[in-house]
mmCIF file of C-alpha atoms in Angstrom:
data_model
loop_
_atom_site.group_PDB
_atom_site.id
_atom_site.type_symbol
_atom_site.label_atom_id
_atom_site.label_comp_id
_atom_site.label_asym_id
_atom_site.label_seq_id
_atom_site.Cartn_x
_atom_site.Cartn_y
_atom_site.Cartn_z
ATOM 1 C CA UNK A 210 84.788 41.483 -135.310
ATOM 2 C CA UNK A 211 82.476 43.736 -137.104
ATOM 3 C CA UNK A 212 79.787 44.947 -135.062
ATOM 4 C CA UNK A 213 76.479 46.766 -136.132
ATOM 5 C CA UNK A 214 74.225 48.211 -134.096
ATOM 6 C CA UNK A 215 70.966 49.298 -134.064
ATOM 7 C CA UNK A 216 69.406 51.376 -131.706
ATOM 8 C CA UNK A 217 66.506 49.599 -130.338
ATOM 9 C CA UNK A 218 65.243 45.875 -130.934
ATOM 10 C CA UNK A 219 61.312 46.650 -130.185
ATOM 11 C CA UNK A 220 59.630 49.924 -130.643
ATOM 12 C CA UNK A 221 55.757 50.628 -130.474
ATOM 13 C CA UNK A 222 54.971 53.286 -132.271
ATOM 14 C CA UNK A 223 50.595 54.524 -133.990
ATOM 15 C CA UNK A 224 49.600 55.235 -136.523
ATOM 16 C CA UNK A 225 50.983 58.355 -138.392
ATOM 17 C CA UNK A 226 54.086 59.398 -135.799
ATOM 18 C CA UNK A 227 56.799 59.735 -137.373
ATOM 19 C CA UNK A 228 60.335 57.128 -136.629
ATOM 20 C CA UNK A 229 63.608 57.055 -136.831
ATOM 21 C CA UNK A 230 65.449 53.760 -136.754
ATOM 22 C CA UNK A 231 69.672 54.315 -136.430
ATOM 23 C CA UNK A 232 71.908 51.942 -137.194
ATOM 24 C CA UNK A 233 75.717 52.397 -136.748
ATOM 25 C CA UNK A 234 78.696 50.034 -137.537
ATOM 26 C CA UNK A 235 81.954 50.146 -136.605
ATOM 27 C CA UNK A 236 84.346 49.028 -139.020
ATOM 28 C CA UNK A 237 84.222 51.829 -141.477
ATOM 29 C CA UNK A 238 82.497 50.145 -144.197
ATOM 30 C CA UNK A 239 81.519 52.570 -147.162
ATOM 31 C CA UNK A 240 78.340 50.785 -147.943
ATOM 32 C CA UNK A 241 74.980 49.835 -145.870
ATOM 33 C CA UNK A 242 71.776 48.611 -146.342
ATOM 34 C CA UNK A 243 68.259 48.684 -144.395
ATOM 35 C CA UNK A 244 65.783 45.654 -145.173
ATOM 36 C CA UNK A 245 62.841 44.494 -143.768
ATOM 37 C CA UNK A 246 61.791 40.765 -142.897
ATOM 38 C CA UNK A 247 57.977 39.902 -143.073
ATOM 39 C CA UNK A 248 56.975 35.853 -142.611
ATOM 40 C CA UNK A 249 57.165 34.036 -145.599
ATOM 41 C CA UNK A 250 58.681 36.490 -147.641
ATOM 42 C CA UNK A 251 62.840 36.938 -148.148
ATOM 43 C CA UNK A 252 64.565 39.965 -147.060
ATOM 44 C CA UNK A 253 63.362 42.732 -148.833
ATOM 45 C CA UNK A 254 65.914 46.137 -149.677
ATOM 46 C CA UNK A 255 64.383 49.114 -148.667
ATOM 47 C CA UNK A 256 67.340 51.973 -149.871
ATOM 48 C CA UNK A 257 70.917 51.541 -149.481
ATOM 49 C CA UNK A 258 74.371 53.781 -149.236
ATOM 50 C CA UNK A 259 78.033 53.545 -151.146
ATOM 51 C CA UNK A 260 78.622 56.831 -149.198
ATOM 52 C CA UNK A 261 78.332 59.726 -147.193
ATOM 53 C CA UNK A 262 74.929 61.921 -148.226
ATOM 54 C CA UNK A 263 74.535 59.000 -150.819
ATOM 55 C CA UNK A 264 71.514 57.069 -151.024
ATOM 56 C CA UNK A 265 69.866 54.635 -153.603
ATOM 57 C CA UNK A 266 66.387 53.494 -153.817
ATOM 58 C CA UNK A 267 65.535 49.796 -152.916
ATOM 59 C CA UNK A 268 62.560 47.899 -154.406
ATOM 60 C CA UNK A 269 60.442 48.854 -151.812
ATOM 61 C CA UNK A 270 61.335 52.501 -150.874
ATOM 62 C CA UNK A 271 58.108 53.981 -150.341
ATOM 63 C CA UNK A 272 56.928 55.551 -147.254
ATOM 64 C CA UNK A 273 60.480 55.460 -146.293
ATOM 65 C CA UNK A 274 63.800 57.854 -146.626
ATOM 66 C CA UNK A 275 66.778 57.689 -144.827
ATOM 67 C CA UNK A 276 69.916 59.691 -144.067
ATOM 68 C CA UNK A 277 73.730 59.307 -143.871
ATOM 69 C CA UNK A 278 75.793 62.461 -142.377
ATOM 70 C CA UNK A 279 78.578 60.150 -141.332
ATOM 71 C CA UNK A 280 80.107 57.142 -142.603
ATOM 72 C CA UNK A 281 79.558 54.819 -139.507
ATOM 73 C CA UNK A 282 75.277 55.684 -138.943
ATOM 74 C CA UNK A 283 72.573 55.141 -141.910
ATOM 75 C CA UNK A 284 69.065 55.573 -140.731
ATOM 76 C CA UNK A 285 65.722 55.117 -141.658
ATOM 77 C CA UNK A 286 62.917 56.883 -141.492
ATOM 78 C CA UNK A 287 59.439 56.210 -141.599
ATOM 79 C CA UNK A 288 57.864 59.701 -142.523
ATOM 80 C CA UNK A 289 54.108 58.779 -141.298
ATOM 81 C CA UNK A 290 53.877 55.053 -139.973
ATOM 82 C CA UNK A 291 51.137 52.960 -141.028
ATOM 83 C CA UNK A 292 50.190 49.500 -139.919
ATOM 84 C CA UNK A 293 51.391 47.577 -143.266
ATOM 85 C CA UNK A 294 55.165 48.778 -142.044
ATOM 86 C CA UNK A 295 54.879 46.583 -139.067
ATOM 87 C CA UNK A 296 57.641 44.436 -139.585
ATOM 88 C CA UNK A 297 61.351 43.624 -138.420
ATOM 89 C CA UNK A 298 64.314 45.890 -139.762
ATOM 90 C CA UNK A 299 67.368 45.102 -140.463
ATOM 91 C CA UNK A 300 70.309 46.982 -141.287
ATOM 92 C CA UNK A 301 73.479 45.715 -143.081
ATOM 93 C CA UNK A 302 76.556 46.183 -143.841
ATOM 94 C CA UNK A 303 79.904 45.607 -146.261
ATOM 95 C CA UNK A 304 83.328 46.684 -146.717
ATOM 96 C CA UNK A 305 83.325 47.600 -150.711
ATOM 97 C CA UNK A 306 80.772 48.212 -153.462
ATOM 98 C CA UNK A 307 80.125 46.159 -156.476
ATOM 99 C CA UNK A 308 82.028 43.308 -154.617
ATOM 100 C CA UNK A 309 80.601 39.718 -155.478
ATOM 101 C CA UNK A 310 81.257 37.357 -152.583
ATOM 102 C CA UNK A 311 80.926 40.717 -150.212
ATOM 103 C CA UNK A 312 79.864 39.459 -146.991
ATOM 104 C CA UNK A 313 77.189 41.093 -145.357
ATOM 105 C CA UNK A 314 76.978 41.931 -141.471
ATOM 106 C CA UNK A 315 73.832 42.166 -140.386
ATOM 107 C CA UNK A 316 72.540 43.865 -136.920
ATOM 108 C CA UNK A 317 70.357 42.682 -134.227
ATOM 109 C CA UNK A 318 67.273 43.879 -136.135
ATOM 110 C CA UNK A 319 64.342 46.045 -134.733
ATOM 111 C CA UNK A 320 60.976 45.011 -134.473
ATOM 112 C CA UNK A 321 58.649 47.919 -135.172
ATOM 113 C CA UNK A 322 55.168 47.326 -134.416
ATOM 114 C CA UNK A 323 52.392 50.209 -135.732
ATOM 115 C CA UNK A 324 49.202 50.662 -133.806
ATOM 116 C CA UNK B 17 61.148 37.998 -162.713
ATOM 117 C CA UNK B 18 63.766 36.973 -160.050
ATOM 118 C CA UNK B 19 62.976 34.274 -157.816
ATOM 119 C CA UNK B 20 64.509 32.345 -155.125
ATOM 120 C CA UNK B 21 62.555 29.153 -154.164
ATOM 121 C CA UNK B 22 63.792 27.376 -150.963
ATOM 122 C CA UNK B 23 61.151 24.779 -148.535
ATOM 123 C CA UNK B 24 59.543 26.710 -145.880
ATOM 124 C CA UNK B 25 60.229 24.033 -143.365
ATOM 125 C CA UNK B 26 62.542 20.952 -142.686
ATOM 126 C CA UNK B 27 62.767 18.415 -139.216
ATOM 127 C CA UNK B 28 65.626 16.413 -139.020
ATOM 128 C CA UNK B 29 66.994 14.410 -136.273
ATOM 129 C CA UNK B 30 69.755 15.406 -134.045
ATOM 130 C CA UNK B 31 73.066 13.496 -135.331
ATOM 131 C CA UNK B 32 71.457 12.915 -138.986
ATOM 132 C CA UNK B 33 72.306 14.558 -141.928
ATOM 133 C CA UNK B 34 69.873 17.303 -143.812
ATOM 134 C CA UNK B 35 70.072 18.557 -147.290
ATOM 135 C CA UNK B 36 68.550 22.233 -147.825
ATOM 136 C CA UNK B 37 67.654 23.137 -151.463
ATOM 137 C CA UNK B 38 67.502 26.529 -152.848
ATOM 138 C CA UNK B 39 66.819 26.843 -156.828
ATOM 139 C CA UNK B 40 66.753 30.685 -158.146
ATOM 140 C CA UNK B 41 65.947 32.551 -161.191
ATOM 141 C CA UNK B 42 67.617 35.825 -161.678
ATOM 142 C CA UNK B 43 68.977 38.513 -163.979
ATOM 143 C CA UNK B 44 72.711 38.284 -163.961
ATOM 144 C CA UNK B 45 74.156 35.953 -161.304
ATOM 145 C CA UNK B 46 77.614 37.120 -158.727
ATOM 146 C CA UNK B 47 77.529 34.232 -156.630
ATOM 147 C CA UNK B 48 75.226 32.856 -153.764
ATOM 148 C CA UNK B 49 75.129 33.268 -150.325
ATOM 149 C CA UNK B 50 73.871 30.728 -147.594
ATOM 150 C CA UNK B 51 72.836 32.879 -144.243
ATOM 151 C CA UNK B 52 71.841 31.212 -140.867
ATOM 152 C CA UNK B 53 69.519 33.326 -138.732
ATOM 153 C CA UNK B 54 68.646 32.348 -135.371
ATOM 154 C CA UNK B 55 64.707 33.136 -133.959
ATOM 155 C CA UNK B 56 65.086 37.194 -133.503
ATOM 156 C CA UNK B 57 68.744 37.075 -134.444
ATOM 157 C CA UNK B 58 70.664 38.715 -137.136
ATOM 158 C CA UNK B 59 71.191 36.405 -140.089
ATOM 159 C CA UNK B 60 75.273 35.548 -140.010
ATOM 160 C CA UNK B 61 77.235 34.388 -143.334
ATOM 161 C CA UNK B 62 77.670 30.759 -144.038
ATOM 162 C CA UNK B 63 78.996 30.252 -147.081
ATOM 163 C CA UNK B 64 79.550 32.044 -150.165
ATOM 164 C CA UNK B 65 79.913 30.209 -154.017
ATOM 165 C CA UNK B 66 80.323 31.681 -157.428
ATOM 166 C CA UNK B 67 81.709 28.561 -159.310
ATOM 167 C CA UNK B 68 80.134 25.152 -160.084
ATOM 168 C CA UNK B 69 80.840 22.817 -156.832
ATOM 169 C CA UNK B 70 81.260 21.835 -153.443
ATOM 170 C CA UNK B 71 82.626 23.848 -150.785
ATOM 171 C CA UNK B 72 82.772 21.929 -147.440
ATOM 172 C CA UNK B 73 83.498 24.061 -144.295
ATOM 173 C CA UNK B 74 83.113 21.868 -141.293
ATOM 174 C CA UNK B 75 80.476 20.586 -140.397
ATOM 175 C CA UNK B 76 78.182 22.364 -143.388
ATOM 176 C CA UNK B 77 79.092 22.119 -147.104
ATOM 177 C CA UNK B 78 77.738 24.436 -150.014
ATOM 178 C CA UNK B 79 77.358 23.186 -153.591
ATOM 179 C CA UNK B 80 76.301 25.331 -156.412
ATOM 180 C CA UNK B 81 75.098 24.443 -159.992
ATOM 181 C CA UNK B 82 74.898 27.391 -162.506
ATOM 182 C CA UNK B 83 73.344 25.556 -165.252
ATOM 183 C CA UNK B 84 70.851 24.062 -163.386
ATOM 184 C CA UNK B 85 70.149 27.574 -161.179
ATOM 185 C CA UNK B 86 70.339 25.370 -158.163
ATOM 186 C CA UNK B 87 72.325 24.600 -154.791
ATOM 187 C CA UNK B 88 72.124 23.312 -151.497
ATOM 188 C CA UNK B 89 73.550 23.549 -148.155
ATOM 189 C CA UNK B 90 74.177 20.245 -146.357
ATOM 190 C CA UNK B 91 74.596 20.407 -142.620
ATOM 191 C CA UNK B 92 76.191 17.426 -141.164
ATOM 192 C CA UNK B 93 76.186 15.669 -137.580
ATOM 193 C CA UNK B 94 73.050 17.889 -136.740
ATOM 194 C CA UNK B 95 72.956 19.379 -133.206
ATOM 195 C CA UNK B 96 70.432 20.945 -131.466
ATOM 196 C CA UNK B 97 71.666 24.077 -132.119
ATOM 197 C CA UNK B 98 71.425 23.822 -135.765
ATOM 198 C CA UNK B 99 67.951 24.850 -135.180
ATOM 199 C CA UNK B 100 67.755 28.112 -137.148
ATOM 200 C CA UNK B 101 66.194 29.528 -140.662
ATOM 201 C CA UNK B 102 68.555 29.061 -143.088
ATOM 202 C CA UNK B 103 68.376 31.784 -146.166
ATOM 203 C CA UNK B 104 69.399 31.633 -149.545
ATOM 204 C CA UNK B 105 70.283 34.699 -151.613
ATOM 205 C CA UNK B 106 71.829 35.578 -154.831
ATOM 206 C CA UNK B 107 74.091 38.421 -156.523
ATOM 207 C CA UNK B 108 72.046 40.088 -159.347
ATOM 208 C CA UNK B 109 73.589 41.605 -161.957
ATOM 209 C CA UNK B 110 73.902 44.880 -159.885
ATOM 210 C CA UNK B 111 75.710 42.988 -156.813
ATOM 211 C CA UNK B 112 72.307 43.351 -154.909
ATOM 212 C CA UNK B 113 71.454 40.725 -153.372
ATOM 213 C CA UNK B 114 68.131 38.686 -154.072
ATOM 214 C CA UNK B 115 66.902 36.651 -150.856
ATOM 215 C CA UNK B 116 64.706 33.331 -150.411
ATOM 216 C CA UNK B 117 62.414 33.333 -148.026
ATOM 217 C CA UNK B 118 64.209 31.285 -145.981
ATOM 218 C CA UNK B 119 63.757 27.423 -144.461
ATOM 219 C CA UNK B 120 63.273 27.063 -141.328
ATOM 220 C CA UNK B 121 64.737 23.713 -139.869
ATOM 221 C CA UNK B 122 64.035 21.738 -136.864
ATOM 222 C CA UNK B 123 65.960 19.374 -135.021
ATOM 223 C CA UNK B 124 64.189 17.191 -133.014
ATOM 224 C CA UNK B 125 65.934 14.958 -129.879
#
């Protein structure tokens, strides 16, 4: 079974401080994806990876970056937090790119809360 | 603009049968994903369909209409447990995928 992780599933965290969210997965899939879930609205794609030191833009990238060093860990970064990014993250996964009918695996999501 | 319109909510009765719609609008289309995502759970993969049709697995079944932009997921023999948010999301034309908000469903005793 594929499994992807993410390093914490509730963080509190104010106002300009600086976060890091890791996310690792295990079955050496090239690409991976960080999202976050708001109520009423569908998953939204924040950047994504095909590769190592690769990294594409999402439709809602800003206030965010993230890094890949290694294959298995993509993280996120929130450079100053603010109190609209309070919201649950999720990070994804899948084995190729460009890959209709790709299946996603998702981890346990983190929910980031901004004070 | 793309769009993925789904209900927000749905009750159904444990043992009945529950149709969930999902109609999208989107530039280029590489099939369409059905999700299930338990409260604070990671959404898992349900079904996947790229061609006009009915794909039954189980207990759920996926249809798809291209023409119409439109599909459902039926879920059959409803159990408690079948209490989830069910998302919809579609392929673009840059195999991104474009998600519904999701419908949340109920089961009630």
């Amino acid at each position: 079974d594929v499994k992807v992780t993410q390093s914490s599933r509730y963080l509190v965290k104010r106002t300009g401080e600086k976060v890091f969210l890791e996310c690792v997965q295990d079955m050496d899939h090239e690409n991976m994806f960080w999202y976050r879930q708001d109520p009423g609205l569908g998953l939204r794609l924040i950047y994504f990876s095909y590769d190592v030191k690769m990294k594409e833009k999402g439709d809602i990238p800003e206030g965010y970056s993230v890094s890949r060093e290694k294959k298995e860990r993509f993280s996120l970064i929130l450079e100053s937090a603010s109190t609209n990014q309070t919201s649950m993250y999720l990070c994804a996964s899948i084995e190729t790119s460009g890959g209709a009918g790709d299946t996603q695996y998702f981890g346990p999501g983190t929910r980031l809360t901004v004070l | 603009g793309q769009n993925i319109d789904q209900p927000t909510e749905m009750t159904a009765t444990e043992g009945a049968i529950v149709q969930i719609n999902c109609t999208y609008q989107t530039s280029g289309f590489n099939g369409l994903f059905w999700y299930q995502q338990h409260a604070g759970e990671a959404p898992t993969f349900l079904s996947y369909n790229v061609l006009d049709g009915l794909e039954e697995k189980g207990r759920f079944s996926s249809f798809l209409s291209r023409s119409k932009g439109y599909s459902y997921l039926l879920l059959k023999e409803l159990q408690m447990k079948d209490s989830a948010s069910y998302l919809c999301a579609v392929g673009d034309s840059n195999y991104q995928l474009i998600w519904g908000a999701g419908t949340k469903l109920i089961i009630k005793p």
